[in-house]
Short mmCIF file of N, CA, C and O in Angstrom, two decimals:
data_model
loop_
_atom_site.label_atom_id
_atom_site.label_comp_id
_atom_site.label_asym_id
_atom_site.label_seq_id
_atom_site.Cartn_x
_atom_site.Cartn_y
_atom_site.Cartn_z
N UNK A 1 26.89 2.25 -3.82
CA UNK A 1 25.92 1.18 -3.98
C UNK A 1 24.82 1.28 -2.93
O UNK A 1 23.62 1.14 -3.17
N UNK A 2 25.39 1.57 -1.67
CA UNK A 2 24.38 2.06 -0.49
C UNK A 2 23.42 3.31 -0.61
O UNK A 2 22.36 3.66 -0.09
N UNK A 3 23.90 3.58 -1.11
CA UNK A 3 22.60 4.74 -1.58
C UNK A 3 22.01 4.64 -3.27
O UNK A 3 21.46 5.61 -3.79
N UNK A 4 22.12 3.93 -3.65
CA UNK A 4 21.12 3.40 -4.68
C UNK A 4 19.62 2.35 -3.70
O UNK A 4 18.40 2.30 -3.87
N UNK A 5 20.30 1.89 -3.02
CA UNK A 5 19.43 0.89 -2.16
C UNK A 5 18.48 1.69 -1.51
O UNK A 5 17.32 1.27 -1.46
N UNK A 6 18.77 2.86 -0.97
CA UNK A 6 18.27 3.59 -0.28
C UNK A 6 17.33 4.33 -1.61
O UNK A 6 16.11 4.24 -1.70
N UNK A 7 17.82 4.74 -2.15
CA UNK A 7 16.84 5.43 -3.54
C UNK A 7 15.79 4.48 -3.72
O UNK A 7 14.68 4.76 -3.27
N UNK A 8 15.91 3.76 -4.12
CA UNK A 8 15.08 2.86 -4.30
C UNK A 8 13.85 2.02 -3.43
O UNK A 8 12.88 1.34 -3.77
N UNK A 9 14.40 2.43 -2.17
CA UNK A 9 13.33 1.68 -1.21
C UNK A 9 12.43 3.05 -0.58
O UNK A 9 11.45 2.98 0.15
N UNK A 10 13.19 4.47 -1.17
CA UNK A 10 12.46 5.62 -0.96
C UNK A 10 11.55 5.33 -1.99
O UNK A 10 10.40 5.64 -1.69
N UNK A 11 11.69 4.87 -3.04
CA UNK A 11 10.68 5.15 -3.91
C UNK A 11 9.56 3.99 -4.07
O UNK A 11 8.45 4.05 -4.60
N UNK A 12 10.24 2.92 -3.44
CA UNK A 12 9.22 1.89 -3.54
C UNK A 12 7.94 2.21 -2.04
O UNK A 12 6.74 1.95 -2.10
N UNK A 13 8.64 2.81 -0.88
CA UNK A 13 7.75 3.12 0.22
C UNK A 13 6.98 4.43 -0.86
O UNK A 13 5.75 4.45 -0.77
N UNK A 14 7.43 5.18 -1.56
CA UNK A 14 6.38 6.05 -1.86
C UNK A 14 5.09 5.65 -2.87
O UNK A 14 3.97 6.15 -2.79
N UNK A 15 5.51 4.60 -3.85
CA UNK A 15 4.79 4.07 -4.53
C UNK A 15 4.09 3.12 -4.18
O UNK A 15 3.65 2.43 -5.10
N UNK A 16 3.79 2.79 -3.01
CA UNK A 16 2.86 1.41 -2.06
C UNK A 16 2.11 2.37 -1.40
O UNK A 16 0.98 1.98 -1.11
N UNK A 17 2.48 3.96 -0.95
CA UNK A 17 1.76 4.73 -0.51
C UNK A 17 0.83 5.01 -1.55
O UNK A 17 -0.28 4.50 -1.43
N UNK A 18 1.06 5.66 -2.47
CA UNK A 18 0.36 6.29 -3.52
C UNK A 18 -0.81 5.06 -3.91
O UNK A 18 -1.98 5.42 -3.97
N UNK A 19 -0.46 3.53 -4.17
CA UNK A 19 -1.26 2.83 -4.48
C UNK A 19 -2.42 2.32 -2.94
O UNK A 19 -3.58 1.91 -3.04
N UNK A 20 -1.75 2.49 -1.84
CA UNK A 20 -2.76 2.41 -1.00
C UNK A 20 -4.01 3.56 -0.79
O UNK A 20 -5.16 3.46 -0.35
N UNK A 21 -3.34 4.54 -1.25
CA UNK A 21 -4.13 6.11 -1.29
C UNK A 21 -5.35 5.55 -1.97
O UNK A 21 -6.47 5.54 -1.45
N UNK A 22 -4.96 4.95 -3.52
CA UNK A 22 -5.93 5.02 -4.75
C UNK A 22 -6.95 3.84 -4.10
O UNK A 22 -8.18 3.80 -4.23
N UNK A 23 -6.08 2.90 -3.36
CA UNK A 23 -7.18 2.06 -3.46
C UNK A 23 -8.21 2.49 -2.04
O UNK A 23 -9.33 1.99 -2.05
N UNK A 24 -7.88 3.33 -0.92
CA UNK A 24 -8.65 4.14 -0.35
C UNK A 24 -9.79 4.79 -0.83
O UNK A 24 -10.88 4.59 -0.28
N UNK A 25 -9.64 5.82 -2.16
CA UNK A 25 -10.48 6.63 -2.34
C UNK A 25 -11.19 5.83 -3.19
O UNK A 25 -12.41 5.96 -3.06
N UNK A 26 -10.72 4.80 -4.29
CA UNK A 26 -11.66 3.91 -5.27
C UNK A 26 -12.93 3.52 -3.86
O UNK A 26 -14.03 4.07 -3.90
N UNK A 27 -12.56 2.54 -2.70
CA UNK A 27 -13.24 2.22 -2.19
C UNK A 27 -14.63 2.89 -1.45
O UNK A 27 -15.79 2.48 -1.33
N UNK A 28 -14.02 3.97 -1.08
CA UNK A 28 -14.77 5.09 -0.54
C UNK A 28 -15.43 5.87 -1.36
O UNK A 28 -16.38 6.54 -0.94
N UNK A 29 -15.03 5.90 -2.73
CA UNK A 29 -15.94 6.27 -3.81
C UNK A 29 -17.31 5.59 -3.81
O UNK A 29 -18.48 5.98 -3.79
N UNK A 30 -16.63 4.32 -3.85
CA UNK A 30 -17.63 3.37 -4.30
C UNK A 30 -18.92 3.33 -2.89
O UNK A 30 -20.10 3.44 -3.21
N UNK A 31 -18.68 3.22 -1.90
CA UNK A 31 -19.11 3.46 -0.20
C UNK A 31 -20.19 4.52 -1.21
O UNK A 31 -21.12 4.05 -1.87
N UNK A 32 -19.89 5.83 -1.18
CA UNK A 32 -20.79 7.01 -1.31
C UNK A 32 -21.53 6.66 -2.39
O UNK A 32 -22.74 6.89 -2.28
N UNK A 33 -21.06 6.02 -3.71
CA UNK A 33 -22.02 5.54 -4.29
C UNK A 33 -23.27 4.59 -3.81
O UNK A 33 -24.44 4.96 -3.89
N UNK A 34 -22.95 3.59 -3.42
CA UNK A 34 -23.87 2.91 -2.50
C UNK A 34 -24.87 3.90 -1.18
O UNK A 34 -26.08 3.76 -0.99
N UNK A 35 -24.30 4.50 -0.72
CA UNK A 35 -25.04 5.40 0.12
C UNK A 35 -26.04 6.32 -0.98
O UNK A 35 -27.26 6.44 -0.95
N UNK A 36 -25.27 6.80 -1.74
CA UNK A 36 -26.44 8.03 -3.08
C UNK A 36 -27.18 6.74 -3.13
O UNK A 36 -27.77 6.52 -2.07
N UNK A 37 -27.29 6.03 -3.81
CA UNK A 37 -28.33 4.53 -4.40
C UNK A 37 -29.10 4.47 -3.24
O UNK A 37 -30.26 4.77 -3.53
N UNK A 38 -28.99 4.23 -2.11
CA UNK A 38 -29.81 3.74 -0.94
C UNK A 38 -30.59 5.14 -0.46
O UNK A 38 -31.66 5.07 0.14
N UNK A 39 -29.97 6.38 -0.78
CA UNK A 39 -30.92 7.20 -0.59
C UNK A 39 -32.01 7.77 -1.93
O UNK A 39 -33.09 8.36 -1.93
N UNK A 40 -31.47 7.47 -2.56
CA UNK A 40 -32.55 7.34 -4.06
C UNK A 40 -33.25 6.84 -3.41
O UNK A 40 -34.09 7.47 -2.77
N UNK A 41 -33.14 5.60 -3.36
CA UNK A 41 -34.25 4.44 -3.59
C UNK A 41 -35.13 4.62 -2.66
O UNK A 41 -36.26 4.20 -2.92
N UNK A 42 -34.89 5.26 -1.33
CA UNK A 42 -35.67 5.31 -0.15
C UNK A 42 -37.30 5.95 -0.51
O UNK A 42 -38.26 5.62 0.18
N UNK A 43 -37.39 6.63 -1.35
CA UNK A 43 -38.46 7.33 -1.76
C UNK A 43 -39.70 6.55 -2.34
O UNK A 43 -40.92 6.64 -2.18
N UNK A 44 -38.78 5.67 -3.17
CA UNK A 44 -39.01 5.47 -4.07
C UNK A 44 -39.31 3.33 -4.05
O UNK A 44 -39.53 2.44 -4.87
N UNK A 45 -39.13 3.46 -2.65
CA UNK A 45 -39.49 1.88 -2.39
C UNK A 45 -40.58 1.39 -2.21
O UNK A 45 -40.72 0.22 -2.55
N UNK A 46 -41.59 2.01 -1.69
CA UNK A 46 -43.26 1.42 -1.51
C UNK A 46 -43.80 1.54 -2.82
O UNK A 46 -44.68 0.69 -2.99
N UNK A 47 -43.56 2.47 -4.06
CA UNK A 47 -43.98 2.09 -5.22
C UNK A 47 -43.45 0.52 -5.86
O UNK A 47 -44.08 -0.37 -6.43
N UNK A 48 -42.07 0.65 -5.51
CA UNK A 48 -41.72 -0.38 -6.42
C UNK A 48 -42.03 -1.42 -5.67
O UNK A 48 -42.15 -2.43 -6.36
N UNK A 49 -42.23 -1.62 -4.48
CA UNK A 49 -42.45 -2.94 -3.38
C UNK A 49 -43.93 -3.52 -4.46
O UNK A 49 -44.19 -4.43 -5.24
N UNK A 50 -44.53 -2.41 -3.91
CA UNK A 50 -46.02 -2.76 -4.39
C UNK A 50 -46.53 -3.26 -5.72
O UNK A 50 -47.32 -4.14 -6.04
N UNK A 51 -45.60 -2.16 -6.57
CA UNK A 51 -45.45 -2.76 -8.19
C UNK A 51 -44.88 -4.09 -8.54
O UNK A 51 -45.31 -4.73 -9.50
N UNK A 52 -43.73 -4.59 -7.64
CA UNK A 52 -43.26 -5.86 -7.23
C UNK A 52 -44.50 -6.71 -7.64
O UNK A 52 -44.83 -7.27 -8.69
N UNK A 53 -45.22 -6.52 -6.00
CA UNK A 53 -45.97 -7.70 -5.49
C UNK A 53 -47.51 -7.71 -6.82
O UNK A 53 -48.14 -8.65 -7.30
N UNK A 54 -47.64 -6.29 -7.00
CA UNK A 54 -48.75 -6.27 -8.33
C UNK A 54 -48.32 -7.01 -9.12
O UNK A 54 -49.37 -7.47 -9.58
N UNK A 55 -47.43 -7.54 -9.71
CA UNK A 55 -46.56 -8.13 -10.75
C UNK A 55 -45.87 -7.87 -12.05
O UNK A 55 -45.61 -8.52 -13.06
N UNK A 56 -45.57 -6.12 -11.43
CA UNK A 56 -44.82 -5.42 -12.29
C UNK A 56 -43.32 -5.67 -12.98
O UNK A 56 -42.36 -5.04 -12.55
N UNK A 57 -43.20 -6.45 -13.87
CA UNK A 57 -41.65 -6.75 -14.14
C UNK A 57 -40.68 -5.59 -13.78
O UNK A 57 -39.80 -5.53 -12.92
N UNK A 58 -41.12 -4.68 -14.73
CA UNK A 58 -39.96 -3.23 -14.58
C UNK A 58 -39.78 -3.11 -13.21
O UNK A 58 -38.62 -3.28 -12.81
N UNK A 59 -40.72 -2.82 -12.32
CA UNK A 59 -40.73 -2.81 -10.89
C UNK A 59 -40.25 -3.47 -10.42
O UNK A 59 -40.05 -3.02 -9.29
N UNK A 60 -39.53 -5.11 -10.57
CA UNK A 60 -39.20 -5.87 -9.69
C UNK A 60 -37.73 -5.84 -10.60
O UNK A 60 -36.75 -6.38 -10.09
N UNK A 61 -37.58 -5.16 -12.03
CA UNK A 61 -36.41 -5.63 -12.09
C UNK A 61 -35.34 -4.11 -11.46
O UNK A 61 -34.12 -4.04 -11.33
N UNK A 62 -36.28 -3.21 -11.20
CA UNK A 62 -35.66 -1.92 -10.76
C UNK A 62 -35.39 -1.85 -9.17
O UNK A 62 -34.38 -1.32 -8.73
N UNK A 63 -36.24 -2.34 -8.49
CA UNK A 63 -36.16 -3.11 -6.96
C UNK A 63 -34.56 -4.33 -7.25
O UNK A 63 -33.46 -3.96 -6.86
N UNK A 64 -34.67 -5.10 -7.65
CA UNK A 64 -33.52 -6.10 -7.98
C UNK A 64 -32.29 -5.26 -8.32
O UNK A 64 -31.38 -5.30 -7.49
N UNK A 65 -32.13 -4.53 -9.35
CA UNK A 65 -30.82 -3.65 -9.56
C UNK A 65 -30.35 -2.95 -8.46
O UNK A 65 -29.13 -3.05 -8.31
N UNK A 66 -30.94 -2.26 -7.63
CA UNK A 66 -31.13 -1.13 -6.81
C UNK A 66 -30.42 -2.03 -5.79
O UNK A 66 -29.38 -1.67 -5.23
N UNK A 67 -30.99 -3.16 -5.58
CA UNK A 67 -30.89 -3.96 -3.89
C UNK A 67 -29.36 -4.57 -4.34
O UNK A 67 -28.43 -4.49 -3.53
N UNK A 68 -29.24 -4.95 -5.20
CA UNK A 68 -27.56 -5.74 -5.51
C UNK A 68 -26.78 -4.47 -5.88
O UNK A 68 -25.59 -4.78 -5.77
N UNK A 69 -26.86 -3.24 -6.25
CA UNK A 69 -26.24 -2.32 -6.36
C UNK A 69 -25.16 -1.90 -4.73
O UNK A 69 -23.97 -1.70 -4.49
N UNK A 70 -26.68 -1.93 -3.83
CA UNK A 70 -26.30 -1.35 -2.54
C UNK A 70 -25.66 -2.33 -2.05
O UNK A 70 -24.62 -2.08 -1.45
N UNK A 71 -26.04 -3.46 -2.15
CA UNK A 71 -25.26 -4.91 -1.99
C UNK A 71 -23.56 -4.54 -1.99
O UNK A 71 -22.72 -4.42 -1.10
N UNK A 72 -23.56 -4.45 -3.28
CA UNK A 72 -22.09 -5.02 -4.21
C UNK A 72 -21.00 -3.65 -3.20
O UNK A 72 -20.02 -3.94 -2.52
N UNK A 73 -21.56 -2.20 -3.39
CA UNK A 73 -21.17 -1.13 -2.53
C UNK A 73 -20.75 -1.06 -1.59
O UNK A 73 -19.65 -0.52 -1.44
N UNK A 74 -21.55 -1.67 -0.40
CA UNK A 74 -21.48 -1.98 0.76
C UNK A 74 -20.28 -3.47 1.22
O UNK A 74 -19.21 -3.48 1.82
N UNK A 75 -20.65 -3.95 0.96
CA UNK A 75 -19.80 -5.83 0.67
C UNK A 75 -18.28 -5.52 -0.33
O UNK A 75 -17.46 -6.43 -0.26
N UNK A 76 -17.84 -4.15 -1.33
CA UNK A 76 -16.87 -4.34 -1.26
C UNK A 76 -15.84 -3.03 -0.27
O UNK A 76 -14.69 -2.67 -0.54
N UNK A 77 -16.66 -2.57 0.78
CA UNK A 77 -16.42 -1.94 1.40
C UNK A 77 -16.20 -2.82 2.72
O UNK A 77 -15.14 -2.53 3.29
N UNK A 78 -17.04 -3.93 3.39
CA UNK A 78 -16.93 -4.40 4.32
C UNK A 78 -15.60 -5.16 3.86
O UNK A 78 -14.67 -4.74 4.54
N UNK A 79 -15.03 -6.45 2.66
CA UNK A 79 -14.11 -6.84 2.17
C UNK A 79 -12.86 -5.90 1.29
O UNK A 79 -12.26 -6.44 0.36
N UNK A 80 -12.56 -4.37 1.72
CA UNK A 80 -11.76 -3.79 1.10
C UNK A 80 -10.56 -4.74 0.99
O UNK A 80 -10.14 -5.20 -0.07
N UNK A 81 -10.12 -4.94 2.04
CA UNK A 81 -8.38 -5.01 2.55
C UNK A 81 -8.49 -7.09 1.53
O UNK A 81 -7.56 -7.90 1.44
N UNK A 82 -9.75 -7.25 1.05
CA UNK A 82 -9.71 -8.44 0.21
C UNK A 82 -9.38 -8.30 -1.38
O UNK A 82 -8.59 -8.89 -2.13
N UNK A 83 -10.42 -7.16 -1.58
CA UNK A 83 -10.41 -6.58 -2.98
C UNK A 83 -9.45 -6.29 -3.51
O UNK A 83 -9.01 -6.61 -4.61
N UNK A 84 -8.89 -5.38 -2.41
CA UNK A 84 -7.77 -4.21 -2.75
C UNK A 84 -6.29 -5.13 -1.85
O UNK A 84 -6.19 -5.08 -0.63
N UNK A 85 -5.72 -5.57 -2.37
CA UNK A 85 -4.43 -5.66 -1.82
C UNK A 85 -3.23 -4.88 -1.02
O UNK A 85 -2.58 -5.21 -0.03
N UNK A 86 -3.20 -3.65 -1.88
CA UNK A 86 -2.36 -3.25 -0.98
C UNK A 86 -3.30 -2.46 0.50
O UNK A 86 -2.65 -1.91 1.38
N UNK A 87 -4.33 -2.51 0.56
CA UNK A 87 -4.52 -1.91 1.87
C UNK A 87 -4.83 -3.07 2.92
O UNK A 87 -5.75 -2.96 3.74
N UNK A 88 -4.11 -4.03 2.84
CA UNK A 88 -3.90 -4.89 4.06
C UNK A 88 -3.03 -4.64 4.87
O UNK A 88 -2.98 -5.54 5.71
N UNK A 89 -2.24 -3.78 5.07
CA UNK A 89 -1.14 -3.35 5.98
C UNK A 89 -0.91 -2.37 5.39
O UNK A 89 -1.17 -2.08 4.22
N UNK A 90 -0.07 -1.41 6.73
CA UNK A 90 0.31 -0.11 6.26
C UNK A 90 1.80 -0.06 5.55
O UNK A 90 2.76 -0.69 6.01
N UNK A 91 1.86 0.55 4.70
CA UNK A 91 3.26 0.10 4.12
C UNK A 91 4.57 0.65 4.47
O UNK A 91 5.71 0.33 4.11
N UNK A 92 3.92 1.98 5.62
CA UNK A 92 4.98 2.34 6.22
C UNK A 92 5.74 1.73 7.24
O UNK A 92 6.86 2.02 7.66
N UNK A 93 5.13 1.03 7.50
CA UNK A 93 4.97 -0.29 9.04
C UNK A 93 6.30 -1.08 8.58
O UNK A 93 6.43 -1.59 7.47
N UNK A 94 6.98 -1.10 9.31
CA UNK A 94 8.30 -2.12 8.83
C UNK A 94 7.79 -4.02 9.59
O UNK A 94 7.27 -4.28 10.67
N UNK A 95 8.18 -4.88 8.57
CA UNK A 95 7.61 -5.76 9.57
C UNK A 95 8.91 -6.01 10.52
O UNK A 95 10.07 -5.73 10.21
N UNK A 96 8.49 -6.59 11.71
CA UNK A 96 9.82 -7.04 12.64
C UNK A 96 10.23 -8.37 12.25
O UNK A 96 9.53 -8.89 11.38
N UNK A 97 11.06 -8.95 12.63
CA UNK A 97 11.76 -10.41 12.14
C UNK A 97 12.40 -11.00 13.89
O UNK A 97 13.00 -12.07 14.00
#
């Protein structure tokens, strides 16, 4: 019976690993996405500023996408360990009592 217990808590520490992994690289995916977007756009911001303030719709709605893009990227990178559940603690970490 003692080593079923043990099987099992091998496999549950491996499977809290594996899901902390995923939610690592989802996040960090998402990070580099936000970074590609913010370096797009860098080029490409005094047109649309200006097209903005000219009173270019497309321009202000492509400025608007762009800015909540890098937003959303960034913000669920600063709130990972909110988003993502299991990377609030390490799961190898035993807690003490």
């Amino acid at each position: 019976m003692n080593t079923n217990i043990k099987w099992l808590d091998t496999w549950r520490v491996r499977v809290a690993r594996v899901k902390r992994g995923m939610g690592l690289v989802i996040s960090g995916l998402l990070l580099v996405v936000g970074i590609l977007l913010s370096v797009a756009l860098a080029p490409e911001l005094p047109g649309l500023v200006s097209g903005t303030l000219a009173g270019d719709g497309e321009a202000a709605r492509a400025l608007f996408v762009c800015v909540v893009g890098i937003a959303v990227c960034v913000l669920q990178w600063q709130w990972r360990a909110a988003i993502y559940p299991e990377l609030r603690r390490d799961p190898s970490q035993k807690e003490t009592s």
